[in-house]
Amino acid sequence: MPLFDYFKHLSERKCFTIIAGKFVTKDAGTGVVHCAPGFGEEDYNACLANGLVEAGEVVMPMDDDGRFLDTVTDYAGQYFKDADPQIMKDLKEKGRLVAQGTIVHSYPFCWRS
């Protein structure tokens, strides 16, 4: 079940479910990651291989500046990090916040981008 209803219609394709990905291992971290096919090639390929998206199809909830699009009605126009406190508050009110905290970790990125 999705945490928010913005893309609930994708549940018909069994999105919001657990799948396997070759890039996830149990020897680094928890062995569980969130896949967002619009935000990374490995995520996209894992979702494509498991039938969660069709070739060329990408769900994109934000623009190139990191602001939520109109499809994400409660946070539309907000920069995603600025929306974090309200998102956590809303999840807590819905009984969907399991834990809240900060985790510092490395993340691969291209310094030229």
Short mmCIF file of N, CA and C in Angstrom, two decimals, residues 40-96:
data_model
loop_
_atom_site.label_atom_id
_atom_site.label_comp_id
_atom_site.label_asym_id
_atom_site.label_seq_id
_atom_site.Cartn_x
_atom_site.Cartn_y
_atom_site.Cartn_z
N GLY A 40 16.60 6.90 -11.13
CA GLY A 40 17.86 6.18 -11.27
C GLY A 40 17.74 5.02 -12.24
N GLU A 41 18.82 4.78 -12.97
CA GLU A 41 18.83 3.73 -13.98
C GLU A 41 18.63 2.34 -13.38
N GLU A 42 19.31 2.05 -12.27
CA GLU A 42 19.15 0.73 -11.65
C GLU A 42 17.73 0.52 -11.15
N ASP A 43 17.16 1.55 -10.55
CA ASP A 43 15.77 1.47 -10.08
C ASP A 43 14.83 1.24 -11.26
N TYR A 44 15.03 2.00 -12.32
CA TYR A 44 14.19 1.87 -13.51
C TYR A 44 14.29 0.46 -14.08
N ASN A 45 15.50 -0.06 -14.23
CA ASN A 45 15.69 -1.40 -14.80
C ASN A 45 15.08 -2.48 -13.91
N ALA A 46 15.20 -2.35 -12.59
CA ALA A 46 14.61 -3.33 -11.68
C ALA A 46 13.08 -3.31 -11.78
N CYS A 47 12.50 -2.12 -11.85
CA CYS A 47 11.04 -2.01 -11.98
C CYS A 47 10.57 -2.51 -13.34
N LEU A 48 11.32 -2.22 -14.38
CA LEU A 48 10.99 -2.69 -15.73
C LEU A 48 11.03 -4.22 -15.78
N ALA A 49 12.07 -4.80 -15.22
CA ALA A 49 12.23 -6.26 -15.22
C ALA A 49 11.12 -6.97 -14.45
N ASN A 50 10.54 -6.27 -13.48
CA ASN A 50 9.49 -6.87 -12.66
C ASN A 50 8.08 -6.44 -13.07
N GLY A 51 7.98 -5.78 -14.22
CA GLY A 51 6.67 -5.41 -14.77
C GLY A 51 5.97 -4.27 -14.05
N LEU A 52 6.71 -3.46 -13.30
CA LEU A 52 6.10 -2.36 -12.56
C LEU A 52 5.98 -1.10 -13.41
N VAL A 53 6.80 -0.99 -14.43
CA VAL A 53 6.70 0.10 -15.41
C VAL A 53 6.85 -0.51 -16.80
N GLU A 54 6.38 0.21 -17.79
CA GLU A 54 6.57 -0.20 -19.17
C GLU A 54 7.71 0.61 -19.75
N ALA A 55 8.37 0.11 -20.78
CA ALA A 55 9.50 0.79 -21.39
C ALA A 55 9.14 2.23 -21.73
N GLY A 56 9.99 3.16 -21.31
CA GLY A 56 9.78 4.58 -21.59
C GLY A 56 8.87 5.29 -20.62
N GLU A 57 8.21 4.54 -19.76
CA GLU A 57 7.26 5.12 -18.80
C GLU A 57 7.98 5.45 -17.49
N VAL A 58 7.78 6.65 -17.02
CA VAL A 58 8.39 7.05 -15.75
C VAL A 58 7.40 7.90 -14.96
N VAL A 59 7.22 7.57 -13.71
CA VAL A 59 6.40 8.38 -12.82
C VAL A 59 7.33 9.43 -12.22
N MET A 60 7.01 10.69 -12.42
CA MET A 60 7.85 11.77 -11.92
C MET A 60 7.01 12.74 -11.09
N PRO A 61 7.20 12.73 -9.78
CA PRO A 61 6.40 13.60 -8.92
C PRO A 61 6.97 15.01 -8.74
N MET A 62 8.16 15.29 -9.32
CA MET A 62 8.74 16.62 -9.14
C MET A 62 9.43 17.11 -10.40
N ASP A 63 9.66 18.42 -10.45
CA ASP A 63 10.29 19.02 -11.62
C ASP A 63 11.82 18.96 -11.49
N ASP A 64 12.52 19.53 -12.46
CA ASP A 64 13.98 19.48 -12.48
C ASP A 64 14.63 20.27 -11.35
N ASP A 65 13.87 21.12 -10.68
CA ASP A 65 14.39 21.89 -9.55
C ASP A 65 14.08 21.24 -8.20
N GLY A 66 13.48 20.04 -8.23
CA GLY A 66 13.17 19.33 -6.99
C GLY A 66 11.91 19.82 -6.30
N ARG A 67 11.02 20.44 -7.06
CA ARG A 67 9.74 20.91 -6.50
C ARG A 67 8.63 19.96 -6.93
N PHE A 68 7.75 19.65 -5.98
CA PHE A 68 6.65 18.74 -6.27
C PHE A 68 5.74 19.32 -7.34
N LEU A 69 5.29 18.46 -8.26
CA LEU A 69 4.37 18.84 -9.32
C LEU A 69 2.94 18.85 -8.78
N ASP A 70 2.02 19.33 -9.60
CA ASP A 70 0.61 19.44 -9.20
C ASP A 70 -0.03 18.10 -8.85
N THR A 71 0.52 16.99 -9.37
CA THR A 71 -0.03 15.67 -9.05
C THR A 71 0.12 15.34 -7.57
N VAL A 72 1.10 15.95 -6.92
CA VAL A 72 1.30 15.77 -5.49
C VAL A 72 0.66 16.99 -4.81
N THR A 73 -0.65 16.94 -4.75
CA THR A 73 -1.47 18.11 -4.42
C THR A 73 -1.12 18.78 -3.09
N ASP A 74 -0.83 18.01 -2.05
CA ASP A 74 -0.59 18.60 -0.74
C ASP A 74 0.73 19.38 -0.65
N TYR A 75 1.66 19.08 -1.54
CA TYR A 75 2.98 19.70 -1.47
C TYR A 75 3.38 20.36 -2.79
N ALA A 76 2.45 20.52 -3.70
CA ALA A 76 2.72 21.08 -5.03
C ALA A 76 3.47 22.40 -4.92
N GLY A 77 4.55 22.51 -5.69
CA GLY A 77 5.34 23.73 -5.73
C GLY A 77 6.42 23.82 -4.66
N GLN A 78 6.38 22.94 -3.67
CA GLN A 78 7.36 22.98 -2.58
C GLN A 78 8.62 22.20 -2.96
N TYR A 79 9.77 22.73 -2.55
CA TYR A 79 11.03 22.00 -2.70
C TYR A 79 10.95 20.79 -1.78
N PHE A 80 11.37 19.63 -2.27
CA PHE A 80 11.13 18.38 -1.55
C PHE A 80 11.70 18.36 -0.13
N LYS A 81 12.86 18.96 0.10
CA LYS A 81 13.43 18.95 1.45
C LYS A 81 12.68 19.90 2.38
N ASP A 82 12.16 21.00 1.82
CA ASP A 82 11.37 21.93 2.63
C ASP A 82 10.05 21.30 3.06
N ALA A 83 9.57 20.34 2.27
CA ALA A 83 8.30 19.67 2.58
C ALA A 83 8.46 18.56 3.62
N ASP A 84 9.68 18.14 3.91
CA ASP A 84 9.91 17.02 4.83
C ASP A 84 9.17 17.13 6.16
N PRO A 85 9.25 18.26 6.87
CA PRO A 85 8.56 18.32 8.17
C PRO A 85 7.04 18.10 8.05
N GLN A 86 6.43 18.69 7.03
CA GLN A 86 4.98 18.51 6.86
C GLN A 86 4.65 17.09 6.43
N ILE A 87 5.48 16.51 5.59
CA ILE A 87 5.27 15.12 5.16
C ILE A 87 5.32 14.19 6.37
N MET A 88 6.33 14.36 7.22
CA MET A 88 6.43 13.52 8.42
C MET A 88 5.24 13.73 9.35
N LYS A 89 4.81 14.97 9.50
CA LYS A 89 3.63 15.27 10.33
C LYS A 89 2.40 14.58 9.77
N ASP A 90 2.20 14.67 8.44
CA ASP A 90 1.04 14.05 7.80
C ASP A 90 1.08 12.53 7.94
N LEU A 91 2.26 11.93 7.76
CA LEU A 91 2.39 10.48 7.92
C LEU A 91 2.07 10.05 9.35
N LYS A 92 2.54 10.84 10.31
CA LYS A 92 2.26 10.53 11.72
C LYS A 92 0.76 10.59 12.00
N GLU A 93 0.10 11.63 11.49
CA GLU A 93 -1.34 11.78 11.70
C GLU A 93 -2.13 10.63 11.08
N LYS A 94 -1.63 10.06 9.98
CA LYS A 94 -2.30 8.94 9.32
C LYS A 94 -1.92 7.60 9.93
N GLY A 95 -1.03 7.61 10.93
CA GLY A 95 -0.59 6.36 11.55
C GLY A 95 0.34 5.56 10.66
N ARG A 96 1.04 6.24 9.75
CA ARG A 96 1.90 5.55 8.80
C ARG A 96 3.39 5.83 9.02
#
